[in-house]
């Protein structure tokens, strides 16, 4: 009731005055008609006696108020009035009048007054209907003009989602930024806020009005020429965040976000929110909580150790290096065959950590056993993260022998050298495509898993571990960079099949899994991340298009190109025979070790190597199918 404020009461009073005034006006007109027709005011004409008029207007006012209130005529935000809401007001007046007439007709009111004739009821109803709707249209126009006075400032017109404490701090930061000519955020112009708490409608925070609810975001953005939306509800649940961001993505606005509460950085116990606002990422629309990890366990695992990362310049390898650098390692050895990527991560680490971090960057291929032997002998790493691999599914379908040389025998080389030099832990990065593979890349990674498990059976001092996860957003093999390039170049977004689904995780999550697995491992395990529900690729493409302020299928076409060779509609994370065991981290599970026939595996690997070195693609795939019984090679 405290929010049923003066403005709403004023509208009710105006409605009442208008209804009464129009009733008196109609009655006066009817009185003049009676006089013109020489009808005496004894109730036989059209004019109502004043006692009857008073009762009729009182009943009509009471029931019209009731029906308008039910229709929500007193809880609308003026600037959001639409045709549908005008219609609701009209229905409210109609219902109120009908109830009033029914009451006057069917109850014994003759004791008090005459029943009003249709000559009074119909014009009074029509005038009240038009007056109620017109009143709201006039008030809306006046309100918008009034609120726009003094808001002709230049800047990026911004709508803030959330009207809580975070928005208050954000607005304070924006106001302070205006006094700093070097602050790029000084050009932000807050136009309004939205919040689903109806009690906040019409209120102001730092002079900025709460314009409506989150459902009104698309309309408000169009009405107020909004170009930027800032999501400022750091405590929102993942489901709430996903739902609201979906509404935001229906607009043509840029979208930025205040981080989660757990991710906010505080300065003297006060977060500088404006500096922490970030661009929305596609992973914000995945609809699941971020994966949490025990950082202290990881720190103890890495601290004061020499760690080698093969494929250290790639998307996964470089993130591994970044995260390792934060846990005080003794030395990091980056190994990659592609010098540009290796150079980039080396320079990034130098810029970030300077001389405090001992980094060695080496250009070498895991396929070159002798070169890797020299490196291992010189640096004697305590832990090896093996991330080097060919991973583009279509390319490996056309060059299966290269996938075998690099993925399988590169892994075999590194696992053998890890055993030779008594590395404490060897952690191999695998993929969900290794489970019941339908493509060469997946089959080679399954073979790599078998090699790691075979080495684990040898009883060496090295603990051999496999980590398996799904698609990684933003990685070199992810669909997201391709989708972004297509949208930015104005080309159709290509999806292979409308029903194709995939499990997704972020690069930091994938890498944290690898580090946590390394800390937890005892040897022989396949660690699997619970990645929540799979995501439909078509939905992912649609959301990404909306994030660019465009409408899927209208502004950007989505073309379905058909499944590629070796591609399947859905991926799996575990093979049936592996089973599943929980760990201390509820998001990480362990697949049981599968016994490997060592003699048979080594014999077949020898045959496979010979076929690959002869560049015999057909024979290579044939032998690979023999090694990996679950490999169901589909040629589309």
Coordinates of C-alpha atoms in Angstrom, one line a residue, residues 13-365:
X13 CA -9.5 11.0 -8.5
X14 CA -9.3 12.3 -12.1
X15 CA -11.2 9.2 -13.3
X16 CA -13.8 9.8 -10.6
X17 CA -14.2 13.5 -11.5
X18 CA -14.3 12.7 -15.2
X19 CA -17.0 10.0 -14.7
X20 CA -19.2 12.3 -12.5
X21 CA -18.6 15.4 -14.7
X22 CA -19.6 13.5 -17.8
X23 CA -22.7 12.1 -16.0
X24 CA -23.8 15.5 -15.0
X25 CA -23.0 16.8 -18.6
X26 CA -25.2 14.0 -20.1
X27 CA -28.0 14.7 -17.7
X28 CA -27.9 18.5 -18.4
X29 CA -28.1 17.8 -22.1
X30 CA -31.1 15.4 -21.5
X31 CA -32.7 18.2 -19.3
X32 CA -32.5 20.6 -22.2
X33 CA -34.0 18.0 -24.5
X34 CA -36.9 17.5 -22.0
X35 CA -37.4 21.3 -21.8
X36 CA -37.3 21.5 -25.6
X37 CA -40.0 18.8 -25.7
X38 CA -42.0 20.5 -22.9
X39 CA -41.6 17.5 -20.7
X40 CA -41.8 18.3 -17.0
X41 CA -39.1 17.0 -14.7
X42 CA -41.3 14.4 -13.0
X43 CA -39.3 11.4 -14.2
X44 CA -41.3 10.8 -17.4
X45 CA -38.6 12.4 -19.6
X46 CA -35.0 11.6 -20.3
X47 CA -33.5 13.7 -17.6
X48 CA -32.8 12.0 -14.2
X49 CA -33.8 13.5 -10.9
X50 CA -30.7 14.6 -8.9
X51 CA -31.3 11.9 -6.3
X52 CA -31.3 9.2 -9.0
X53 CA -28.3 10.7 -10.7
X54 CA -26.3 10.8 -7.4
X55 CA -27.0 7.1 -6.8
X56 CA -26.3 6.0 -10.4
X57 CA -23.0 7.9 -10.5
X58 CA -21.9 6.5 -7.1
X59 CA -22.6 2.9 -8.2
X60 CA -20.9 3.4 -11.6
X61 CA -17.8 5.0 -10.0
X62 CA -17.5 2.2 -7.4
X63 CA -17.7 -0.6 -9.9
X64 CA -15.7 1.1 -12.6
X65 CA -12.9 1.7 -10.1
X66 CA -13.0 -2.0 -9.2
X67 CA -12.9 -3.3 -12.7
X68 CA -10.2 -0.8 -13.8
X69 CA -8.1 -1.9 -10.8
X70 CA -8.5 -5.5 -11.8
X71 CA -7.5 -4.7 -15.3
X72 CA -4.4 -3.0 -14.0
X73 CA -5.2 0.5 -15.1
X74 CA -3.6 1.9 -11.9
X75 CA -0.4 -0.1 -12.1
X76 CA 0.7 0.6 -15.6
X77 CA 3.9 2.5 -16.2
X78 CA 2.9 5.5 -18.4
X79 CA 5.6 5.1 -21.0
X80 CA 4.7 1.5 -21.5
X81 CA 1.1 2.0 -22.4
X82 CA 0.3 0.0 -25.6
X83 CA -2.8 -0.8 -27.6
X84 CA -3.3 -3.9 -25.5
X85 CA -3.2 -1.9 -22.3
X86 CA -5.5 0.7 -23.7
X87 CA -7.9 -2.2 -24.5
X88 CA -7.6 -3.4 -21.0
X89 CA -8.7 0.0 -19.7
X90 CA -11.7 0.0 -22.2
X91 CA -12.7 -3.4 -21.0
X92 CA -12.5 -2.2 -17.4
X93 CA -14.9 0.7 -18.0
X94 CA -17.2 -1.6 -20.0
X95 CA -17.3 -4.2 -17.2
X96 CA -17.9 -1.6 -14.6
X97 CA -20.8 0.0 -16.5
X98 CA -22.3 -3.4 -17.2
X99 CA -22.2 -4.4 -13.5
X100 CA -23.7 -1.1 -12.5
X101 CA -26.6 -1.4 -14.9
X102 CA -27.2 -5.0 -13.9
X103 CA -27.3 -4.0 -10.3
X104 CA -29.7 -1.1 -10.9
X105 CA -31.9 -3.3 -13.1
X106 CA -32.1 -6.6 -11.2
X107 CA -32.2 -5.2 -7.6
X108 CA -35.0 -3.2 -6.1
X109 CA -33.6 0.3 -6.4
X110 CA -36.9 1.9 -7.1
X111 CA -37.3 2.5 -3.4
X112 CA -34.5 5.0 -3.7
X113 CA -34.5 6.3 -7.3
X114 CA -35.6 5.7 -10.9
X115 CA -33.8 3.3 -13.1
X116 CA -31.8 5.4 -15.7
X117 CA -33.0 5.2 -19.2
X118 CA -30.8 4.0 -22.1
X119 CA -30.8 7.7 -23.3
X120 CA -28.5 8.4 -20.3
X121 CA -26.6 5.1 -20.0
X122 CA -25.3 4.7 -23.6
X123 CA -23.9 8.3 -24.0
X124 CA -22.5 8.3 -20.5
X125 CA -20.8 4.9 -21.2
X126 CA -19.4 6.0 -24.5
X127 CA -18.1 9.3 -23.2
X128 CA -16.6 7.7 -20.1
X129 CA -14.9 5.0 -22.3
X130 CA -13.4 7.6 -24.6
X131 CA -12.4 9.9 -21.7
X132 CA -10.7 7.1 -19.8
X133 CA -8.6 6.0 -22.8
X134 CA -7.9 9.6 -23.9
X135 CA -6.9 10.6 -20.4
X136 CA -4.2 7.9 -20.3
X137 CA -2.9 8.9 -23.8
X138 CA -2.7 12.5 -22.8
X139 CA -1.0 11.7 -19.5
X140 CA 1.5 9.4 -21.2
X141 CA 2.4 12.1 -23.7
X142 CA 2.8 14.7 -21.0
X143 CA 4.8 12.3 -18.8
X144 CA 7.2 11.5 -21.6
X145 CA 7.7 15.1 -22.5
X146 CA 8.3 16.0 -18.9
X147 CA 10.8 13.2 -18.2
X148 CA 12.7 14.1 -21.4
X149 CA 13.2 17.6 -20.2
X150 CA 16.8 18.0 -19.2
X151 CA 17.8 14.6 -20.6
X152 CA 19.2 15.8 -23.9
X153 CA 22.7 15.0 -22.7
X154 CA 24.9 13.2 -25.2
X155 CA 26.2 9.7 -24.6
X156 CA 25.4 6.1 -25.2
X157 CA 21.8 5.6 -24.2
X158 CA 21.8 2.9 -21.6
X159 CA 19.2 0.7 -19.9
X160 CA 20.2 -1.0 -16.7
X161 CA 18.6 -4.3 -15.7
X162 CA 18.1 -4.5 -12.0
X163 CA 17.2 -1.7 -9.5
X164 CA 19.1 -3.0 -6.5
X165 CA 22.3 -2.1 -4.7
X166 CA 24.5 -3.1 -7.6
X167 CA 22.6 -0.6 -9.9
X168 CA 23.0 2.1 -7.2
X169 CA 26.7 1.6 -7.1
X170 CA 26.9 1.4 -10.9
X171 CA 25.1 4.7 -11.3
X172 CA 27.4 6.3 -8.8
X173 CA 30.4 5.1 -10.7
X174 CA 28.9 6.4 -14.0
X175 CA 28.3 9.8 -12.3
X176 CA 31.9 9.9 -11.0
X177 CA 33.2 8.9 -14.5
X178 CA 31.7 12.0 -16.0
X179 CA 34.2 14.1 -14.0
X180 CA 37.2 12.1 -15.5
X181 CA 37.9 13.1 -19.1
X182 CA 40.1 10.1 -19.5
X183 CA 37.5 7.6 -18.5
X184 CA 36.0 5.9 -21.5
X185 CA 32.8 5.2 -19.5
X186 CA 32.0 8.9 -19.1
X187 CA 29.9 8.7 -22.3
X188 CA 27.4 6.3 -20.8
X189 CA 24.0 8.0 -20.4
X190 CA 21.6 6.0 -18.1
X191 CA 18.1 6.4 -19.5
X192 CA 16.3 4.1 -17.1
X193 CA 16.2 0.9 -15.1
X194 CA 14.0 -2.2 -15.2
X195 CA 13.2 -4.6 -12.3
X196 CA 10.6 -7.3 -11.7
X197 CA 9.8 -5.9 -8.3
X198 CA 6.5 -4.1 -9.1
X199 CA 6.8 -2.0 -5.9
X200 CA 9.8 -0.2 -7.5
X201 CA 7.9 1.0 -10.6
X202 CA 8.1 4.7 -11.0
X203 CA 10.7 5.1 -8.3
X204 CA 14.1 6.6 -8.9
X205 CA 17.7 5.6 -8.2
X206 CA 20.2 8.4 -8.4
X207 CA 17.7 10.4 -10.5
X208 CA 17.1 7.5 -13.0
X209 CA 13.6 6.1 -13.1
X210 CA 12.5 2.4 -12.9
X211 CA 10.6 2.2 -16.2
X212 CA 9.1 -1.3 -16.0
X213 CA 9.8 -5.0 -15.7
X214 CA 12.3 -7.2 -17.6
X215 CA 9.5 -8.3 -19.9
X216 CA 9.4 -4.7 -21.2
X217 CA 13.1 -4.6 -22.2
X218 CA 12.5 -5.0 -26.0
X219 CA 9.8 -2.3 -26.0
X220 CA 11.8 0.1 -23.9
X221 CA 14.9 -0.3 -26.0
X222 CA 12.9 0.7 -29.1
X223 CA 10.9 3.5 -27.4
X224 CA 14.0 5.2 -25.9
X225 CA 16.5 4.4 -28.6
X226 CA 18.6 2.4 -26.2
X227 CA 22.0 1.3 -27.6
X228 CA 23.5 -0.4 -24.5
X229 CA 22.0 -2.8 -21.9
X230 CA 23.9 -3.4 -18.7
X231 CA 22.8 -6.5 -16.7
X232 CA 23.4 -5.4 -13.1
X233 CA 22.0 -8.3 -11.0
X234 CA 25.2 -10.1 -9.8
X235 CA 23.2 -12.3 -7.5
X236 CA 20.8 -13.6 -10.2
X237 CA 20.5 -17.4 -10.6
X238 CA 21.7 -19.0 -13.8
X239 CA 18.2 -19.6 -14.9
X240 CA 17.1 -16.0 -14.2
X241 CA 20.2 -14.8 -16.0
X242 CA 19.5 -16.9 -19.0
X243 CA 15.9 -15.8 -19.2
X244 CA 16.6 -12.1 -18.9
X245 CA 19.5 -12.3 -21.4
X246 CA 17.2 -14.0 -23.8
X247 CA 15.0 -10.9 -23.6
X248 CA 17.9 -8.6 -24.0
X249 CA 19.1 -10.6 -27.1
X250 CA 15.8 -9.8 -28.8
X251 CA 16.9 -6.1 -29.1
X252 CA 19.5 -4.6 -31.3
X253 CA 21.5 -3.3 -28.3
X254 CA 25.0 -4.2 -27.1
X255 CA 24.8 -6.2 -23.9
X256 CA 27.2 -5.9 -21.0
X257 CA 27.2 -7.6 -17.6
X258 CA 28.2 -7.0 -14.1
X259 CA 30.0 -10.2 -13.0
X260 CA 28.7 -12.8 -10.5
X261 CA 29.1 -11.8 -6.9
X262 CA 31.8 -14.4 -6.5
X263 CA 33.7 -12.8 -9.3
X264 CA 33.5 -9.2 -8.2
X265 CA 36.8 -7.5 -7.2
X266 CA 36.6 -5.3 -4.1
X267 CA 38.7 -2.2 -3.4
X268 CA 38.5 -1.1 0.3
X269 CA 35.4 -3.3 0.6
X270 CA 33.7 -1.4 -2.2
X271 CA 33.6 -2.9 -5.7
X272 CA 34.2 -0.5 -8.6
X273 CA 31.5 -2.0 -10.7
X274 CA 31.8 0.2 -13.8
X275 CA 35.4 -1.0 -14.3
X276 CA 34.3 -4.6 -14.0
X277 CA 31.4 -4.5 -16.5
X278 CA 32.2 -6.9 -19.3
X279 CA 30.9 -7.8 -22.7
X280 CA 28.4 -10.7 -22.7
X281 CA 29.8 -14.0 -23.8
X282 CA 27.9 -16.8 -25.5
X283 CA 28.7 -19.0 -22.5
X284 CA 26.5 -16.7 -20.4
X285 CA 23.6 -18.2 -22.3
X286 CA 24.5 -21.9 -21.7
X287 CA 22.1 -22.1 -18.8
X288 CA 24.2 -23.8 -16.1
X289 CA 26.4 -22.7 -13.2
X290 CA 30.1 -22.3 -13.7
X291 CA 32.2 -25.2 -12.5
X292 CA 34.0 -24.7 -9.2
X293 CA 37.4 -26.1 -8.3
X294 CA 39.6 -26.5 -5.2
X295 CA 42.3 -24.0 -6.0
X296 CA 44.4 -24.9 -2.9
X297 CA 44.6 -28.5 -4.0
X298 CA 45.7 -27.3 -7.5
X299 CA 48.2 -24.9 -5.9
X300 CA 49.8 -27.7 -3.9
X301 CA 50.0 -29.8 -7.0
X302 CA 51.8 -27.2 -9.1
X303 CA 53.8 -25.1 -6.7
X304 CA 57.6 -25.3 -7.1
X305 CA 57.3 -27.9 -9.9
X306 CA 58.6 -27.9 -13.5
X307 CA 55.6 -28.4 -15.8
X308 CA 55.6 -29.1 -19.5
X309 CA 52.7 -28.3 -21.8
X310 CA 52.7 -29.8 -25.3
X311 CA 50.6 -27.9 -27.7
X312 CA 51.2 -25.0 -25.3
X313 CA 50.3 -22.4 -27.9
X314 CA 46.8 -23.8 -28.7
X315 CA 43.6 -22.7 -27.2
X316 CA 43.6 -25.3 -24.4
X317 CA 47.4 -25.4 -24.0
X318 CA 47.8 -21.6 -23.7
X319 CA 45.0 -21.5 -21.1
X320 CA 46.8 -24.3 -19.2
X321 CA 49.9 -22.2 -19.2
X322 CA 48.1 -19.1 -18.0
X323 CA 46.5 -20.9 -15.1
X324 CA 49.6 -22.8 -14.2
X325 CA 51.5 -19.4 -14.0
X326 CA 49.2 -18.3 -11.2
X327 CA 50.2 -21.2 -8.9
X328 CA 53.9 -20.4 -8.4
X329 CA 55.5 -23.1 -10.6
X330 CA 59.3 -23.6 -10.6
X331 CA 59.4 -23.6 -14.4
X332 CA 57.0 -23.8 -17.4
X333 CA 58.1 -25.4 -20.6
X334 CA 55.9 -24.5 -23.6
X335 CA 56.2 -26.9 -26.6
X336 CA 54.5 -26.3 -29.8
X337 CA 55.2 -26.8 -33.5
X338 CA 53.4 -23.5 -34.5
X339 CA 55.8 -20.7 -33.7
X340 CA 53.2 -17.9 -33.9
X341 CA 51.0 -19.3 -31.2
X342 CA 54.0 -20.2 -29.0
X343 CA 55.4 -16.7 -29.4
X344 CA 52.0 -15.1 -28.5
X345 CA 51.6 -16.9 -25.2
X346 CA 55.3 -16.4 -24.3
X347 CA 54.9 -12.6 -24.8
X348 CA 51.7 -12.6 -22.8
X349 CA 53.3 -14.3 -19.9
X350 CA 56.3 -11.9 -20.0
X351 CA 53.9 -8.9 -20.0
X352 CA 51.8 -10.4 -17.1
X353 CA 54.5 -11.9 -14.9
X354 CA 57.8 -10.4 -16.1
X355 CA 60.9 -12.1 -14.8
X356 CA 59.1 -13.6 -11.8
X357 CA 58.1 -16.5 -14.0
X358 CA 60.6 -18.9 -15.5
X359 CA 59.2 -19.7 -19.0
X360 CA 61.0 -21.8 -21.7
X361 CA 59.3 -21.8 -25.1
X362 CA 60.5 -24.5 -27.6
X363 CA 59.5 -25.2 -31.2
X364 CA 59.2 -28.9 -31.6
X365 CA 56.8 -31.6 -32.7

